[in-house]
Coordinates of C-alpha atoms in Angstrom, one line a residue:
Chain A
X1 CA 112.8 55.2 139.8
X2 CA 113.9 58.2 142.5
X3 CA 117.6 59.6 143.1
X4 CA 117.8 61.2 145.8
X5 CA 121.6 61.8 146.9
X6 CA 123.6 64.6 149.2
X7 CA 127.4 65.1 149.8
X8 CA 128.9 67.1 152.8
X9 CA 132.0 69.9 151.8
X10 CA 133.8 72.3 153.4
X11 CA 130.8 74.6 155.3
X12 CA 128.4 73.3 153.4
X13 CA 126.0 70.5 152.7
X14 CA 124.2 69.9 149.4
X15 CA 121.0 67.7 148.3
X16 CA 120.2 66.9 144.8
X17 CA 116.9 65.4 143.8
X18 CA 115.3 64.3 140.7
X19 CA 112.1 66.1 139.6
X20 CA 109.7 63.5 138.2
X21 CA 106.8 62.5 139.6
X22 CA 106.0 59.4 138.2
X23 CA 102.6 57.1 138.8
X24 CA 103.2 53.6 136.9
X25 CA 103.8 54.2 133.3
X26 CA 102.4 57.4 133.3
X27 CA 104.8 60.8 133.6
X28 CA 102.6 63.3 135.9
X29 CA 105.2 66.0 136.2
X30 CA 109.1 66.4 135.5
X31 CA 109.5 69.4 137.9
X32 CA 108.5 68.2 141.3
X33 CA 110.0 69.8 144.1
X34 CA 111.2 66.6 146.5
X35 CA 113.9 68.5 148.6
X36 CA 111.9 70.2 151.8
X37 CA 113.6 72.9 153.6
X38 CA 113.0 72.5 157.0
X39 CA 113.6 75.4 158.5
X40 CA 116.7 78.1 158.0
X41 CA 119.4 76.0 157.7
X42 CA 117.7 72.3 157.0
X43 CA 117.1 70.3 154.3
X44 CA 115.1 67.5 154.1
X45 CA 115.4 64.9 150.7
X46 CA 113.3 61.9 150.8
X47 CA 112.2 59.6 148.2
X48 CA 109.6 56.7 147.9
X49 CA 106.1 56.8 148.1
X50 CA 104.5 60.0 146.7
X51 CA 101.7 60.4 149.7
X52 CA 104.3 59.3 152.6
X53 CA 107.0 61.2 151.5
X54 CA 104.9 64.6 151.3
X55 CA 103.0 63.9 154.0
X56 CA 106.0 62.6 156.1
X57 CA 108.3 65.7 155.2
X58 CA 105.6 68.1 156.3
X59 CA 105.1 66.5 159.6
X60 CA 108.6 66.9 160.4
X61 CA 108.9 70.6 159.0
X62 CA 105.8 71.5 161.4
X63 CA 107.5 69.6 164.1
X64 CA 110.7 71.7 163.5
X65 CA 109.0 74.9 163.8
X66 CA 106.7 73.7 166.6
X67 CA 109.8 73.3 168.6
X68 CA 111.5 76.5 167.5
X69 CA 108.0 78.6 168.5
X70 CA 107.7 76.6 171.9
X71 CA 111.5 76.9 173.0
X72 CA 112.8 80.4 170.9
X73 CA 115.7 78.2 170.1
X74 CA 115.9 76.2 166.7
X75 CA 116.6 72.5 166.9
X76 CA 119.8 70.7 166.0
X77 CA 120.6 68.7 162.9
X78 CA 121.1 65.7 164.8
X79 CA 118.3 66.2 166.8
X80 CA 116.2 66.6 164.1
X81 CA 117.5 63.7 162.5
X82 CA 117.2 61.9 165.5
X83 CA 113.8 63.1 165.9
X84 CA 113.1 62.1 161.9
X85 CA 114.1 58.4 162.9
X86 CA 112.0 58.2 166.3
X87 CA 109.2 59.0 163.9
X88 CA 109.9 56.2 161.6
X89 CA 110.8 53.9 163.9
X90 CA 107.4 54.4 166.2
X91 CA 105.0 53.9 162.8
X92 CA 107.3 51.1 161.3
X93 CA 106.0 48.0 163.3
X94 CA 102.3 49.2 162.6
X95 CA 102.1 51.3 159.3
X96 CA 105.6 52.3 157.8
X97 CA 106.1 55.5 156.2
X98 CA 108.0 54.1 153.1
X99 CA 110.2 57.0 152.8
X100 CA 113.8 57.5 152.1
X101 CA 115.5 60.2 154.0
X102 CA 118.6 62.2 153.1
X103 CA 118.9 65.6 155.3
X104 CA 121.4 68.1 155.2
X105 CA 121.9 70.9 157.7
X106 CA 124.5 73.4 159.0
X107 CA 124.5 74.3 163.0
X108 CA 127.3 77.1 164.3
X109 CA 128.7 75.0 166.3
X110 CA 129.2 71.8 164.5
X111 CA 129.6 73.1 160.6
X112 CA 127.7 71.0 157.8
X113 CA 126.3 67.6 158.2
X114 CA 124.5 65.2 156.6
X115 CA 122.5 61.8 157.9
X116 CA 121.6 58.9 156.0
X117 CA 118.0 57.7 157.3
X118 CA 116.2 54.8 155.6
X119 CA 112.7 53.6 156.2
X120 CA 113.5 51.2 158.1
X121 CA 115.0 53.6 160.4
X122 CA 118.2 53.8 159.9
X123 CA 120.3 56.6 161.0
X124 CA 123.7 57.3 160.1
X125 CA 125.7 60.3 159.8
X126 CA 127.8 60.4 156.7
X127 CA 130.0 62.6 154.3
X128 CA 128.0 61.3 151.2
X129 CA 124.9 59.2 150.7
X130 CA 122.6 58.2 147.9
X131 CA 119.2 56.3 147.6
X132 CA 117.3 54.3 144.5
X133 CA 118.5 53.0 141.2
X134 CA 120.4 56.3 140.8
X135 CA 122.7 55.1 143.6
X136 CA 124.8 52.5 142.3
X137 CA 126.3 55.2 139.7
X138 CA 126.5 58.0 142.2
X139 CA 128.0 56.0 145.5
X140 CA 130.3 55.1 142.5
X141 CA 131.3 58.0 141.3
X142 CA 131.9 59.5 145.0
X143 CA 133.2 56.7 145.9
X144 CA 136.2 57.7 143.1
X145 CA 135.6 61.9 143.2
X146 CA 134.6 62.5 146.3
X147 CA 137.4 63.9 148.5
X148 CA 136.7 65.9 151.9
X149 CA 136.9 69.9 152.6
X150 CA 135.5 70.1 148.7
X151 CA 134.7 73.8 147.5
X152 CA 131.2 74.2 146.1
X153 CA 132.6 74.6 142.1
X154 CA 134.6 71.1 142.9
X155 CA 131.4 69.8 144.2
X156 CA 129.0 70.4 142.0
X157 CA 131.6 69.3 138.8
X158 CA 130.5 66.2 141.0
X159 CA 126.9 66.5 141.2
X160 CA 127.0 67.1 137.3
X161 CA 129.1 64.0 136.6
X162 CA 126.6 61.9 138.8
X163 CA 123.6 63.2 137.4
X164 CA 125.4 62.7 133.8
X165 CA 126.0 59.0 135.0
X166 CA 122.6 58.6 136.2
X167 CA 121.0 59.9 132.8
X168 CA 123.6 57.7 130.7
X169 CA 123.4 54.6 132.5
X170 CA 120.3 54.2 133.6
X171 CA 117.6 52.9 131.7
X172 CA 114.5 54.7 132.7
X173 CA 116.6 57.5 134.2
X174 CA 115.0 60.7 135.2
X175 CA 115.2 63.8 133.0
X176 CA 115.6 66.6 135.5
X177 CA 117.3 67.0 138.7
X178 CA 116.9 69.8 141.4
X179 CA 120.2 71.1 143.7
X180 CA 119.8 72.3 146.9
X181 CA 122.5 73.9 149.4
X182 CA 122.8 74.7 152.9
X183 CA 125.5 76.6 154.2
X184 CA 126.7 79.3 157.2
X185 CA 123.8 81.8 155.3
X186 CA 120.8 79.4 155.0
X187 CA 119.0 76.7 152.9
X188 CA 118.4 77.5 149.4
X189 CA 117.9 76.2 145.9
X190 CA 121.2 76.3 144.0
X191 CA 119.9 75.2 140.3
X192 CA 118.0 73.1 138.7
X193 CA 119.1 70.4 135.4
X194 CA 117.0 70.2 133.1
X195 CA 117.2 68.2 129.8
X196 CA 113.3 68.1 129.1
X197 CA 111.7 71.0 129.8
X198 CA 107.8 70.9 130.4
X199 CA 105.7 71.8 127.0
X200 CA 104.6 75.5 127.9
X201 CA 100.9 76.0 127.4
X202 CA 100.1 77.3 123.7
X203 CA 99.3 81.2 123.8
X204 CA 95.7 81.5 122.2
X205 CA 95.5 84.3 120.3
X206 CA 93.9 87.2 121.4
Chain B
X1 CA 73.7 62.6 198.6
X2 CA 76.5 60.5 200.5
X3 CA 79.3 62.6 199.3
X4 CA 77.7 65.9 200.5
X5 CA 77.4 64.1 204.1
X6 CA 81.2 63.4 203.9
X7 CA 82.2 66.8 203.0
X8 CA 80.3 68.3 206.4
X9 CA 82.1 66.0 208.2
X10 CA 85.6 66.7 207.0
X11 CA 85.3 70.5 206.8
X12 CA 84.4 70.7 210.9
X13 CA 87.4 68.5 211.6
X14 CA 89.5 71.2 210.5
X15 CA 90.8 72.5 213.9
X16 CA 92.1 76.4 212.2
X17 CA 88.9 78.4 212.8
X18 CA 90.5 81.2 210.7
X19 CA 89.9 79.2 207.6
X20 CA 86.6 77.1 208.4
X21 CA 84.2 80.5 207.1
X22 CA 86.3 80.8 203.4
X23 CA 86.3 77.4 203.3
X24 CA 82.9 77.0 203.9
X25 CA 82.2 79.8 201.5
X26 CA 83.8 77.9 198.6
X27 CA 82.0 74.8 199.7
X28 CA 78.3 76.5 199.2
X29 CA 79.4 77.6 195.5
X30 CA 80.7 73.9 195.5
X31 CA 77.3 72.0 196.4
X32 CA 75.8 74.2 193.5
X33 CA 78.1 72.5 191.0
X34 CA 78.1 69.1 192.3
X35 CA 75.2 68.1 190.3
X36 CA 78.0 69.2 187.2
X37 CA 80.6 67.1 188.6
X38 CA 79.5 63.8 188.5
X39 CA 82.4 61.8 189.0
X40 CA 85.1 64.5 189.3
X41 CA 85.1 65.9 192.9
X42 CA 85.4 70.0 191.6
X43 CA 85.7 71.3 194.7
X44 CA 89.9 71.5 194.6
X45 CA 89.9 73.0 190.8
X46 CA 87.3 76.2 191.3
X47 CA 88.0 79.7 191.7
X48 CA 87.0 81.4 195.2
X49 CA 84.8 84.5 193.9
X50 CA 87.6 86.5 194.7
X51 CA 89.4 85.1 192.1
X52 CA 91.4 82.7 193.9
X53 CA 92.5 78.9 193.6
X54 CA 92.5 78.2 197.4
X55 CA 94.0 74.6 197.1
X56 CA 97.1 76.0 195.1
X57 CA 97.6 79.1 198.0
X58 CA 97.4 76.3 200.9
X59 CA 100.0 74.4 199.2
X60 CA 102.3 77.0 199.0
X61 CA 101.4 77.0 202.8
X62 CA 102.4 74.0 203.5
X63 CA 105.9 74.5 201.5
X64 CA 106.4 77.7 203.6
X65 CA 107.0 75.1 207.0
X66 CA 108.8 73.1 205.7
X67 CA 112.9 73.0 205.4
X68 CA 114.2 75.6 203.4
X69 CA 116.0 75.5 200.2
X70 CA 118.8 78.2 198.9
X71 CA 120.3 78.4 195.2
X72 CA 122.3 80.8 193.9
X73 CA 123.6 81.5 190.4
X74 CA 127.4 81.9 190.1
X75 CA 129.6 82.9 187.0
X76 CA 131.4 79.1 187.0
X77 CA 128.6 76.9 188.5
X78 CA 125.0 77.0 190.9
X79 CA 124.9 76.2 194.1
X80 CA 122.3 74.7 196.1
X81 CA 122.2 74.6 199.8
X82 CA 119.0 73.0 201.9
X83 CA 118.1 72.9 205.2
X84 CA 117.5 69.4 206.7
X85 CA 114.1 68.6 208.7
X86 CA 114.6 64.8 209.4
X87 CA 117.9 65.1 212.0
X88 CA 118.4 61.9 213.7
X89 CA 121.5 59.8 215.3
X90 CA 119.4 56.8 213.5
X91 CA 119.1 58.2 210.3
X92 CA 120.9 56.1 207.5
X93 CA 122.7 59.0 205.9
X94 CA 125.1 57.9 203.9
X95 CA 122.2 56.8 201.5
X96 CA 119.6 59.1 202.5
X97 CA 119.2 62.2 201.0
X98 CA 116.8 64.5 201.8
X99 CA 116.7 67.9 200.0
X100 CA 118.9 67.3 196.4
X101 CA 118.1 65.4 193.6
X102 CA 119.8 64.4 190.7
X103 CA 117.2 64.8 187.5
X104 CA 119.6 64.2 184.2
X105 CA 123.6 64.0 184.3
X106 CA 123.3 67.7 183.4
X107 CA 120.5 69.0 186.1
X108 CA 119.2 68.5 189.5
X109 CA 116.8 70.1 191.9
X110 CA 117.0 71.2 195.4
X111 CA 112.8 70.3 196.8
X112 CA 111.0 71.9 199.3
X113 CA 107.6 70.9 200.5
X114 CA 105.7 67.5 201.3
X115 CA 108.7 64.9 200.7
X116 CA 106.4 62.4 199.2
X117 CA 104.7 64.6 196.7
X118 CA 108.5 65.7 195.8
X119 CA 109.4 61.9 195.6
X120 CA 106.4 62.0 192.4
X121 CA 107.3 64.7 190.7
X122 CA 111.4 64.3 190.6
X123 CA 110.3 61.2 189.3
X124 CA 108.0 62.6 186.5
X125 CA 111.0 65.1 185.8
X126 CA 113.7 62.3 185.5
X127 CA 111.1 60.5 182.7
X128 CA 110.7 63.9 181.0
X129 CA 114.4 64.4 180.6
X130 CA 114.8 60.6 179.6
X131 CA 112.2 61.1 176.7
X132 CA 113.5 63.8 175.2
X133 CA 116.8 62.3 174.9
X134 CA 115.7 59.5 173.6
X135 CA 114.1 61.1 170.6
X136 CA 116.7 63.9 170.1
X137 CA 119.7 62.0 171.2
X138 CA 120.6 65.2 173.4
X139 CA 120.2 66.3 176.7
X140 CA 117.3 68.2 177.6
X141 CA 117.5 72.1 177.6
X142 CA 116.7 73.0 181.6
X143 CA 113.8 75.4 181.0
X144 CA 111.9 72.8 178.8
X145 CA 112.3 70.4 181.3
X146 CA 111.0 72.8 184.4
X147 CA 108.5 73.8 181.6
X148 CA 107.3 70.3 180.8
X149 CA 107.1 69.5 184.9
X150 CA 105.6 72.8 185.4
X151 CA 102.4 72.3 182.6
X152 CA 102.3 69.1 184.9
X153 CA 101.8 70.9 187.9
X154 CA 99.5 73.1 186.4
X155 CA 97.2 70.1 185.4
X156 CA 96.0 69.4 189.2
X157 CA 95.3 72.9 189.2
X158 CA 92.7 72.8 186.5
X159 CA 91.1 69.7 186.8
X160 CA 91.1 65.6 187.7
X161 CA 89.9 67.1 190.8
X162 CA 92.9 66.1 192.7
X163 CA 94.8 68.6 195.1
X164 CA 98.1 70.1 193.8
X165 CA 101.7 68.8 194.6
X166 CA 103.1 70.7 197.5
X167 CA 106.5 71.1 196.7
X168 CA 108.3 74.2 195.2
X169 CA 111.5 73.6 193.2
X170 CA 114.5 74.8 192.7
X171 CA 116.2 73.7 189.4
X172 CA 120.3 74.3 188.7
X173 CA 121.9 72.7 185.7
X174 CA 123.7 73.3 182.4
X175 CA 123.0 73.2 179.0
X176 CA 124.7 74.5 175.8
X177 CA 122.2 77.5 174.7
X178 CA 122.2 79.6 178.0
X179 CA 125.1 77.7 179.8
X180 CA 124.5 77.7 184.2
X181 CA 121.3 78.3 185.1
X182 CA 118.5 78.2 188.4
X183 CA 115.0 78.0 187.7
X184 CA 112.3 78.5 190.6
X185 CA 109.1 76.7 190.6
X186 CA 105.8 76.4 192.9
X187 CA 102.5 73.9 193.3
X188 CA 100.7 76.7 190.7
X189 CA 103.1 75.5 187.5
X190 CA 104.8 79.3 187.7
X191 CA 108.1 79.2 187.2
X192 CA 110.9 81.6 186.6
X193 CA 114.8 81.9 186.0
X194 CA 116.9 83.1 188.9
X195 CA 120.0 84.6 189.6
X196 CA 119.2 84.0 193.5
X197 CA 116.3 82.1 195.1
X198 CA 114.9 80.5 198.3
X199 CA 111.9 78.2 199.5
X200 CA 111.0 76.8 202.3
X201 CA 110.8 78.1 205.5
X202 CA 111.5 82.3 205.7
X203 CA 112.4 82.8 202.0
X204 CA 111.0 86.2 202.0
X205 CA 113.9 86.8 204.5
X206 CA 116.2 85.1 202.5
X207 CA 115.5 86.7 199.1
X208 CA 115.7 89.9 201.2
X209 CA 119.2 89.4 202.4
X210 CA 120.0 87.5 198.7
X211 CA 118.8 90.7 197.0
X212 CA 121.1 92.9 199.1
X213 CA 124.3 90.5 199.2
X214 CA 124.3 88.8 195.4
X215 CA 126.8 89.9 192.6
X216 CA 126.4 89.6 189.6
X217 CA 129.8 87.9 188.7
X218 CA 130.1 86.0 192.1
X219 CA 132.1 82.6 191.8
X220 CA 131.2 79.1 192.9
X221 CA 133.0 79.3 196.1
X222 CA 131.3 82.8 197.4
X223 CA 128.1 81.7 196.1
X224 CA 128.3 78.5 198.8
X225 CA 129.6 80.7 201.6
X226 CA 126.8 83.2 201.0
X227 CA 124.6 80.3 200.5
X228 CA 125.1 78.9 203.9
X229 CA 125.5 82.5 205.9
X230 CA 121.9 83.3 204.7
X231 CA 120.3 80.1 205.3
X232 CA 122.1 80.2 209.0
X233 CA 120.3 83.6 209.3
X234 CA 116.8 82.1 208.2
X235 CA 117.0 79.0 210.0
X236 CA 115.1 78.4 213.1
X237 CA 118.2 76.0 214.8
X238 CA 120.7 78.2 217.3
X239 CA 123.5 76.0 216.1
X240 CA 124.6 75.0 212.7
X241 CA 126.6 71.9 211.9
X242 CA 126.6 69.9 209.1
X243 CA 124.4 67.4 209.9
X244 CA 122.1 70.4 209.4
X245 CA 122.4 70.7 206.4
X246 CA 123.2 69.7 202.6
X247 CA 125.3 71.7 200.1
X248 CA 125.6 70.9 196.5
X249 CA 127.2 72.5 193.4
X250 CA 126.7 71.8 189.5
X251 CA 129.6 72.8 187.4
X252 CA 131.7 72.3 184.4
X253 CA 134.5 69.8 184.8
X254 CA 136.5 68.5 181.2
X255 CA 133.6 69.8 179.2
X256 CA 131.4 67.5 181.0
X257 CA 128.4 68.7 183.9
X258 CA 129.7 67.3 187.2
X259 CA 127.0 67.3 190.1
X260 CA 128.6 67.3 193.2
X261 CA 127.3 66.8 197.6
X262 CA 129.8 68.5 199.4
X263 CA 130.7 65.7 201.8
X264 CA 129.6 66.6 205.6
X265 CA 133.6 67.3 206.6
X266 CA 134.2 69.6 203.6
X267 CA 130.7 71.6 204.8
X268 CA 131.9 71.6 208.3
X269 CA 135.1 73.3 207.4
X270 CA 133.1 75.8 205.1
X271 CA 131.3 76.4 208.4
X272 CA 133.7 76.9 210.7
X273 CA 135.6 79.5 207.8
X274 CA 133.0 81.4 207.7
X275 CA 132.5 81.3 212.0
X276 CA 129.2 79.9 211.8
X277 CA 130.0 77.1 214.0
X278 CA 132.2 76.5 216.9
X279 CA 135.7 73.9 215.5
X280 CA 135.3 70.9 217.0
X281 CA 137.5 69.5 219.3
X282 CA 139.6 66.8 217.3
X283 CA 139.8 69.4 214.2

């Protein structure tokens, strides 16, 4: 089952994602990438349905630079996010997207934020959010750690305790996990966590 | 067959000679094409062989005798000042307004032009702002919105084979990436930011004596007293008062965009400060 959760600190925003791409019993790959980057300084999480959520991220990361390229200015986080839910909203009463949202970004004006969009369409704006099985133990374990105006070491001690939680506790718990940042200079991948690494192709010899 | 017939008998009711021979010039390349057009009456949406849309120039005709319009750009607010047409003892005017329209809480447009066809499009504008703030939860940026009505205007310049709007535009509003701004637009879908603009009636004089007077750094207050001495100049009328005319301002109050009529005893003092009408006798 996904994890997908994000927490807001003090100018900066961070998403972490697990990496496995699972279809029914079967492991396809334990480094996918489920953390788009939207544009500059936007990040887009999502979990759920493997075809919806690609598909669904992309459309929005086209709309985002459609927008920038039509207007020569970039487009809020909570625009975006309120563009995100429109979106999910319009398609829900007639074919949902099943997707689980958790986007991070960081305007000049505003500083870091982060919204909590389900697929049902619900928006919220939040210092820390989670989704799947994996968010029981980390909602817990911000719910205890998680203070405001964190620094990004104190942050991702966090992260690393969640993801610890999550691999402990859970029973078919992911293996990796990929963190991404957004601050006041961009959106970027901070690290990945790795306890299984993929088997690397056998060199034949020459 | 019968809409050939029809198109005779409209051109030769036109009673402006000047315009019956390029008119019926563009109607010969028309009948050519009408086999093409089937449903869609072409002749409004074609080129002239010159190169010219002649629907889109006689619009902008129109616009130029009708009741002019003034905005100017100030360091602290815009300013928009029009000239009314409909002057009447019987008008209703505390709920009429002619010229000024509000658009969003954060923009409004001064119209010149065919009042009806002005009635349409500040409508269209007013859902365009509406819809992007319902899916970005924020207000519209002004030149997307005169963008979005301008591709509009452009469309019944292309095809439908309906005539263009005869209106021109002048938008003034605030928004948070380029702060106060006035936008000018016409029935062609061209549009352009302004620091000083007029429509209407004379505004080739008017932009000449804008061009010569405007400062860059002018405030809100000497933008409406220039506003009003240059439309006095252009206007036909030998006496101003403020049933003449309508003033309104856009500007920053508490962080939030107020739009504001200056109420017709407020103008008439504006007026008489800058001697440009006579004080009445109970002032």
């Amino acid at each position: 089952m996904e994890s997908v959760f994000g927490l807001v600190g003090k100018d900066f925003a961070i998403v972490v994602a697990d990496s496995s791409a699972v279809h029914s019993i079967l492991v396809h790959k334990t480094n996918e990438d489920k953390i788009m980057i939207l544009d500059s300084h936007k990040l887009m999480g999502a979990s759920g349905e493997t075809g919806d959520r690609a598909q669904f991220t992309e459309y929005v990361q086209k709309n985002v630079a459609l927008y920038q390229f039509r207007n020569g200015i970039p487009l809020t986080t909570a625009a975006t996010a309120n563009f995100t839910r429109g979106e999910l909203a319009t398609a829900l009463r007639k074919n949902p997207y099943m997707v689980n949202i958790i986007l991070a970004g960081y305007d000049k004006d505003v500083g870091p934020s982060l919204y909590f969009i389900d697929y049902i369409a619900s928006l919220h704006k939040v210092d820390k959010a989670a989704f799947g099985y994996g968010s029981y133990f980390a909602l817990s374990m911000m719910d205890r750690h998680y203070r405001r105006d964190m620094t990004v070491e104190e942050a991702i001690k966090l992260v690393d305790n969640i993801i610890s939680e999550i691999r402990s506790r859970l029973v078919v718990a992911p293996p990796n996990f990929l963190i991404k940042i957004v601050d006041k200079d961009g959106a970027r991948e901070y690290a990945w966590r790795e306890s299984v690494k993929d088997a690397p192709a056998p060199v034949v010899a020459a | 067959m019968q809409t050939i017939s029809f198109v005779f008998l409209f051109i030769s009711s036109f009673s402006q000679s000047q315009f019956l021979q390029t008119q019926a010039l563009s109607l010969s390349i028309s009948l050519s094409l009408v086999n093409m057009s089937r449903r869609y009456d072409s002749r409004t949406t074609i080129f002239s062989p010159e190169g010219r849309l002649y629907q889109v120039e006689y619009a902008m005709e129109a616009i130029g005798n009708a009741g002019s319009a003034i905005g100017i750009l100030a360091k602290d607010g815009v300013v928009l000042v029009g000239e009314k047409k409909v002057i009447s003892k019987l008008l209703e005017t505390s709920t009429s307004v002619e010229k000024m329209y509000k658009i969003d809480d954060h923009v409004a447009c001064a119209v010149a032009g065919i009042m009806s066809d002005a009635n349409i499009l500040v409508n269209t504008a007013r859902l365009q702002a509406q819809r992007y703030s319902f899916a970005y939860q924020e207000p519209m940026p002004l030149e997307q919105l005169v963008q979005s009505l301008c591709d509009t205007k452009q469309g019944y310049t292309q095809y439908g084979g309906l005539r263009p709007f005869g209106v021109s535009f002048l938008f003034a509003g605030w928004d948070k990436n380029y702060g106060f701004q006035l936008y000018m637009s016409d029935p062609s879908g061209n549009f352009s930011g302004w620091k000083a603009a007029a429509i209407g009636a004379n505004n080739q004089a008017a932009q000449s004596i804008l061009k010569q007077d405007y400062k860059d750094d002018i405030t809100r207050e000497e933008a409406a007293q220039l506003a009003i001495k240059v439309l006095s100049k252009t206007m036909d009328s030998t006496s101003l008062n403020s049933e003449k005319l309508e003033l309104a301002e856009i500007f920053l109050a508490a962080g939030t965009v107020k739009f504001q009529m200056c109420p017709s005893d407020k103008l008439n003092k504006m007026l008489v400060k800058s001697g440009l009408t006579q004080p009445s006798a109970d002032a």
